[in-house]
Short mmCIF file of C-alpha atoms in Angstrom, two decimals:
data_model
loop_
_atom_site.label_atom_id
_atom_site.label_comp_id
_atom_site.label_asym_id
_atom_site.label_seq_id
_atom_site.Cartn_x
_atom_site.Cartn_y
_atom_site.Cartn_z
CA MET A 1 -15.20 1.17 4.79
CA GLU A 2 -12.02 2.51 3.22
CA LEU A 3 -11.21 3.45 -0.35
CA ALA A 4 -8.32 2.43 -2.61
CA ILE A 5 -7.60 3.97 -6.00
CA HIS A 6 -6.49 1.64 -8.80
CA PHE A 7 -4.82 3.43 -11.73
CA ILE A 8 -4.59 1.38 -14.94
CA ASP A 9 -5.18 3.77 -17.85
CA PHE A 10 -2.20 5.99 -18.69
CA LEU A 11 -4.07 7.55 -21.65
CA PRO A 12 -2.63 7.85 -25.17
CA GLU A 13 -1.02 11.23 -24.64
CA HIS A 14 2.47 12.57 -25.27
CA PRO A 15 4.96 10.81 -22.93
CA ALA A 16 5.75 14.12 -21.22
CA ARG A 17 2.18 14.22 -19.88
CA LEU A 18 2.25 10.80 -18.26
CA ALA A 19 4.20 11.71 -15.11
CA PRO A 20 2.15 14.86 -14.30
CA THR A 21 -1.11 12.95 -14.81
CA LEU A 22 -0.01 10.05 -12.62
CA THR A 23 1.26 12.44 -9.94
CA ALA A 24 -1.94 14.50 -9.92
CA THR A 25 -4.07 11.38 -9.59
CA ALA A 26 -2.03 9.93 -6.71
CA LYS A 27 -2.01 13.27 -4.90
CA ALA A 28 -5.76 13.60 -5.38
CA ALA A 29 -6.19 10.11 -3.87
CA GLU A 30 -4.12 11.13 -0.87
CA GLU A 31 -6.01 14.40 -0.46
CA ILE A 32 -9.44 12.73 -0.37
CA GLY A 33 -8.24 10.31 2.32
CA ALA A 34 -7.88 7.13 0.28
CA THR A 35 -5.92 4.41 2.06
CA LEU A 36 -4.10 2.85 -0.87
CA PHE A 37 -2.95 3.73 -4.40
CA THR A 38 -2.28 0.80 -6.70
CA LEU A 39 -0.97 0.12 -10.18
CA ALA A 40 -1.24 -3.02 -12.31
CA ASP A 41 2.05 -4.86 -12.81
CA HIS A 42 2.13 -5.10 -16.59
CA PHE A 43 4.32 -3.99 -19.48
CA PHE A 44 1.58 -3.82 -22.13
CA GLN A 45 -1.84 -2.29 -21.59
CA MET A 46 -4.42 -4.98 -20.86
CA GLU A 47 -6.64 -5.70 -23.84
CA THR A 48 -9.73 -5.58 -21.62
CA VAL A 49 -8.91 -1.89 -21.08
CA GLY A 50 -7.41 -0.73 -24.38
CA ARG A 51 -4.80 -1.76 -26.93
CA ALA A 52 -1.54 -3.49 -26.05
CA GLU A 53 0.16 -0.61 -27.87
CA ASP A 54 -1.34 2.03 -25.53
CA PRO A 55 0.99 3.69 -22.99
CA PHE A 56 1.80 1.67 -19.90
CA LEU A 57 4.52 2.57 -17.40
CA GLU A 58 6.60 -0.02 -15.55
CA GLY A 59 5.11 -0.42 -12.12
CA TYR A 60 7.87 -0.39 -9.54
CA THR A 61 9.66 2.54 -11.17
CA SER A 62 6.33 4.37 -11.05
CA LEU A 63 5.67 3.50 -7.40
CA GLY A 64 9.18 4.63 -6.44
CA TYR A 65 8.50 7.92 -8.20
CA LEU A 66 5.18 8.28 -6.36
CA ALA A 67 6.89 7.58 -3.04
CA GLY A 68 8.59 10.94 -3.47
CA GLN A 69 5.41 12.69 -4.58
CA THR A 70 3.15 11.55 -1.72
CA SER A 71 3.49 11.32 2.04
CA THR A 72 0.68 9.29 3.65
CA ILE A 73 -1.02 6.94 1.19
CA ASP A 74 0.11 3.31 0.94
CA LEU A 75 1.53 2.16 -2.41
CA ALA A 76 1.28 -1.27 -4.01
CA MET A 77 0.92 -3.36 -7.12
CA LEU A 78 -2.46 -4.92 -7.70
CA VAL A 79 -0.80 -7.28 -8.30
CA THR A 80 2.74 -8.29 -9.27
CA GLY A 81 2.95 -11.26 -11.62
CA VAL A 82 5.15 -13.89 -10.03
CA THR A 83 6.85 -14.63 -13.36
CA TYR A 84 8.27 -11.15 -13.96
CA ARG A 85 11.02 -10.97 -11.35
CA TYR A 86 13.17 -13.45 -9.44
CA PRO A 87 11.78 -13.54 -5.89
CA GLY A 88 14.98 -12.43 -4.13
CA LEU A 89 15.19 -9.38 -6.39
CA LEU A 90 11.47 -8.75 -5.95
CA ALA A 91 11.83 -8.78 -2.16
CA LYS A 92 14.68 -6.28 -2.47
CA THR A 93 12.61 -4.06 -4.77
CA VAL A 94 9.64 -3.99 -2.40
CA SER A 95 11.94 -3.37 0.56
CA THR A 96 13.48 -0.40 -1.26
CA LEU A 97 10.02 1.00 -1.99
CA ASP A 98 9.13 0.63 1.68
CA VAL A 99 12.26 2.42 2.87
CA LEU A 100 11.91 5.28 0.37
CA SER A 101 8.21 5.70 1.15
CA GLN A 102 8.86 5.62 4.91
CA GLY A 103 6.95 2.41 5.52
CA ARG A 104 4.10 2.76 3.03
CA SER A 105 4.57 -0.26 0.77
CA MET A 106 2.35 -3.30 0.42
CA PHE A 107 3.35 -6.49 -1.37
CA GLY A 108 0.72 -7.45 -3.93
CA ILE A 109 1.37 -10.76 -5.67
CA GLY A 110 -0.43 -13.19 -7.96
CA ALA A 111 0.19 -16.07 -10.35
CA ALA A 112 0.35 -13.90 -13.53
CA TRP A 113 -1.92 -14.31 -16.54
CA TYR A 114 -1.11 -11.96 -19.46
CA GLU A 115 0.50 -14.42 -21.86
CA ARG A 116 0.90 -11.95 -24.74
CA GLU A 117 3.37 -9.71 -22.92
CA HIS A 118 5.36 -12.69 -21.71
CA VAL A 119 5.77 -14.06 -25.21
CA ALA A 120 6.38 -10.62 -26.72
CA LEU A 121 9.14 -9.66 -24.27
CA GLY A 122 10.76 -13.07 -23.93
CA VAL A 123 9.60 -13.75 -20.37
CA PRO A 124 9.07 -17.48 -19.66
CA TYR A 125 5.40 -18.34 -19.18
CA PRO A 126 5.25 -21.69 -17.37
CA PRO A 127 2.07 -23.75 -17.05
CA LEU A 128 -0.41 -22.58 -14.42
CA ARG A 129 0.52 -25.37 -12.01
CA ASP A 130 4.15 -24.27 -12.07
CA ARG A 131 3.20 -20.62 -11.62
CA PHE A 132 1.29 -21.44 -8.46
CA GLU A 133 4.26 -23.40 -7.12
CA MET A 134 6.47 -20.41 -7.95
CA LEU A 135 3.99 -18.13 -6.19
CA GLU A 136 4.15 -20.12 -2.96
CA GLU A 137 7.94 -20.26 -3.04
CA THR A 138 8.08 -16.51 -3.68
CA LEU A 139 5.88 -15.89 -0.63
CA GLN A 140 8.19 -18.07 1.47
CA ILE A 141 11.33 -16.35 0.14
CA CYS A 142 10.00 -12.85 0.80
CA ARG A 143 8.97 -13.88 4.31
CA GLN A 144 12.50 -15.17 4.94
CA MET A 145 14.19 -12.10 3.43
CA TRP A 146 12.09 -9.82 5.67
CA SER A 147 13.30 -11.64 8.76
CA ASP A 148 16.53 -12.21 10.67
CA ASP A 149 17.20 -15.42 8.70
CA ASN A 150 19.93 -14.73 6.12
CA GLY A 151 20.41 -18.39 5.34
CA PRO A 152 19.74 -20.33 2.16
CA TYR A 153 16.42 -21.22 0.60
CA HIS A 154 16.00 -24.44 -1.37
CA GLY A 155 12.79 -24.90 -3.33
CA LYS A 156 11.67 -26.71 -6.45
CA HIS A 157 11.87 -23.59 -8.64
CA TYR A 158 14.23 -21.30 -6.74
CA GLN A 159 17.48 -21.84 -4.87
CA LEU A 160 19.05 -18.93 -2.95
CA ALA A 161 22.45 -19.31 -1.29
CA GLU A 162 21.75 -16.32 0.99
CA THR A 163 18.72 -14.22 1.77
CA ILE A 164 20.38 -10.98 2.91
CA CYS A 165 18.12 -7.95 2.62
CA VAL A 166 19.64 -4.76 4.04
CA PRO A 167 18.10 -2.39 4.78
CA GLN A 168 15.10 -4.26 6.04
CA PRO A 169 11.70 -2.67 5.36
CA ILE A 170 10.66 -0.02 7.85
CA ARG A 171 7.36 -1.88 8.11
CA ARG A 172 7.18 -5.46 6.94
CA PRO A 173 5.07 -5.00 3.81
CA PRO A 174 1.62 -6.49 4.29
CA VAL A 175 1.15 -9.36 1.85
CA LEU A 176 -1.79 -8.87 -0.51
CA ILE A 177 -2.79 -11.83 -2.67
CA GLY A 178 -5.16 -11.19 -5.54
CA GLY A 179 -7.51 -13.69 -7.11
CA SER A 180 -10.41 -15.96 -6.25
CA GLY A 181 -9.46 -19.48 -7.35
CA GLU A 182 -10.91 -21.82 -4.76
CA LYS A 183 -8.37 -24.65 -4.72
CA LYS A 184 -5.04 -22.82 -4.91
CA THR A 185 -5.35 -19.04 -4.60
CA LEU A 186 -7.61 -19.02 -1.56
CA ARG A 187 -5.47 -21.68 0.12
CA LEU A 188 -2.44 -19.43 -0.30
CA VAL A 189 -4.46 -16.48 1.02
CA ALA A 190 -5.36 -18.46 4.12
CA GLN A 191 -1.75 -19.49 4.73
CA TYR A 192 0.24 -16.37 3.77
CA ALA A 193 -1.83 -13.23 3.17
CA ASP A 194 -2.52 -10.23 5.35
CA VAL A 195 -4.88 -8.85 2.71
CA TRP A 196 -7.04 -10.59 0.12
CA ASN A 197 -8.26 -8.71 -2.93
CA SER A 198 -11.16 -10.46 -4.58
CA THR A 199 -11.66 -10.31 -8.32
CA VAL A 200 -15.29 -11.31 -7.74
CA SER A 201 -17.66 -8.40 -7.20
CA GLU A 202 -21.11 -10.03 -7.46
CA PRO A 203 -22.30 -10.27 -3.82
CA GLU A 204 -23.68 -13.83 -3.86
CA GLU A 205 -20.58 -15.24 -5.52
CA LEU A 206 -18.35 -13.18 -3.21
CA ALA A 207 -20.14 -14.66 -0.18
CA HIS A 208 -19.37 -18.13 -1.52
CA LYS A 209 -15.69 -17.27 -2.02
CA ILE A 210 -15.48 -15.95 1.55
CA ASP A 211 -16.97 -19.21 2.81
CA VAL A 212 -14.31 -21.16 0.86
CA LEU A 213 -11.60 -18.93 2.31
CA ASN A 214 -12.93 -19.54 5.82
CA ARG A 215 -12.72 -23.30 5.26
CA HIS A 216 -9.11 -22.98 4.10
CA CYS A 217 -8.36 -20.93 7.21
CA ALA A 218 -9.81 -23.68 9.38
CA THR A 219 -7.57 -26.22 7.65
CA VAL A 220 -4.42 -24.22 8.46
CA ASP A 221 -5.73 -23.20 11.91
CA ARG A 222 -5.88 -19.49 11.16
CA ASP A 223 -8.43 -16.93 12.28
CA PRO A 224 -10.11 -15.54 9.11
CA ALA A 225 -10.45 -12.18 10.87
CA GLU A 226 -6.67 -11.77 10.53
CA ILE A 227 -7.07 -11.41 6.75
CA ARG A 228 -8.32 -8.07 5.52
CA LYS A 229 -10.88 -8.46 2.75
CA THR A 230 -10.90 -6.02 -0.16
CA VAL A 231 -12.84 -6.04 -3.42
CA GLY A 232 -12.18 -4.50 -6.81
CA LEU A 233 -15.40 -2.83 -7.97
CA LEU A 234 -14.19 -0.91 -10.99
CA ALA A 235 -17.56 0.01 -12.50
CA ASP A 236 -18.38 3.71 -12.69
CA PRO A 237 -19.95 4.48 -9.28
CA PHE A 238 -21.62 7.61 -10.64
CA ALA A 239 -23.71 5.64 -13.13
CA ASP A 240 -25.89 4.52 -10.19
CA LEU A 241 -24.47 5.93 -6.98
CA ASP A 242 -27.22 4.66 -4.68
CA GLY A 243 -27.02 1.15 -6.16
CA TYR A 244 -23.25 1.22 -5.84
CA LEU A 245 -23.52 2.15 -2.17
CA ARG A 246 -26.08 -0.59 -1.53
CA THR A 247 -23.58 -3.08 -2.94
CA LEU A 248 -20.89 -1.72 -0.62
CA GLU A 249 -23.23 -2.16 2.34
CA ARG A 250 -23.67 -5.80 1.39
CA TYR A 251 -19.90 -6.16 1.18
CA ALA A 252 -19.48 -4.64 4.63
CA GLY A 253 -21.92 -7.18 6.01
CA MET A 254 -19.58 -9.90 4.72
CA GLY A 255 -16.54 -8.35 6.41
CA VAL A 256 -15.12 -6.42 3.43
CA SER A 257 -13.27 -3.37 4.73
CA MET A 258 -11.90 -1.70 1.58
CA ILE A 259 -13.14 -1.11 -1.96
CA ASN A 260 -10.84 -0.60 -4.95
CA VAL A 261 -12.09 1.98 -7.43
CA GLY A 262 -10.37 3.22 -10.56
CA PRO A 263 -10.81 6.12 -12.94
CA VAL A 264 -13.03 4.81 -15.72
CA PRO A 265 -10.83 3.82 -18.72
CA GLY A 266 -10.68 6.61 -21.25
CA ASN A 267 -11.47 9.32 -18.72
CA PRO A 268 -9.38 12.30 -19.85
CA ASP A 269 -9.15 13.67 -16.30
CA PRO A 270 -8.38 10.84 -13.86
CA ALA A 271 -7.37 13.27 -11.10
CA GLY A 272 -10.70 15.05 -11.50
CA PHE A 273 -12.49 11.70 -11.27
CA VAL A 274 -10.72 10.95 -7.98
CA LYS A 275 -11.58 14.39 -6.62
CA ARG A 276 -15.22 13.75 -7.47
CA LEU A 277 -14.99 10.49 -5.55
CA GLY A 278 -13.84 12.55 -2.59
CA ASP A 279 -16.75 14.96 -2.90
CA ASP A 280 -19.61 12.62 -3.76
CA LEU A 281 -18.62 9.13 -2.62
CA MET A 282 -16.07 9.29 0.17
CA PRO A 283 -18.32 10.77 2.89
CA ARG A 284 -20.92 8.06 2.29
CA ILE A 285 -18.35 5.23 2.10
CA ALA A 286 -16.92 6.33 5.46
CA GLU A 287 -20.32 5.71 7.07
CA ILE A 288 -20.54 2.10 5.86
CA GLY A 289 -19.59 -0.69 8.19
#
């Protein structure tokens, strides 16, 4: 099993400390052999983590910065809210990240949920049904922009006269869809995703979600093995390391190949936390599966 590091707590420090802390954490993730470093695509801190007024850096600017600070680890949003950027511009942004990182971008996308920051910053927040329609059209537009087809795109929510994207990504960014909704999200995963990140971490419920995904794959005639399964398990692994590892073993038995771990919110030394993961957790994770 592989490890991904999810960084969501920028800590209420002086702004001058934010870049060094983020850099140190990403470099520590790379040094311990983590596969992926992710940020959350938000503009306010999530209220499940801290206060909306706590520091939170814009995601794609931060990933572009990290592309120049790292050399091997993949970089992605976990995940981009579909409402925040027009899809043609989003495809261009992710392509630029891929080129500047030398082929290390992934394209994480979801239907968006944080209503407060939408309303606060004047970003339209359509009903959930519309957001899912926008999500599917965005997936189609990005697929077209990362191809030889420069022609138009005509959808219900988006109309593009041309889909030119030059330079093309060095590596077509793998599409990661986050979420576990059974009717819409998992259908989109089956049809469009290279990677699925589950927001469900309880093993029995996760097994059910995987079964639903497999049924959606059968409907669209796709081999479920083509979709890499990842899980966000953001609890502190050091609170019960053996229990944490037993959970990972159960995940591996269900076909999960990567676990997303983050520095515990409020940890004053996120880079140190990641280094401890490398010392105490990484060797044992590598043996699983």
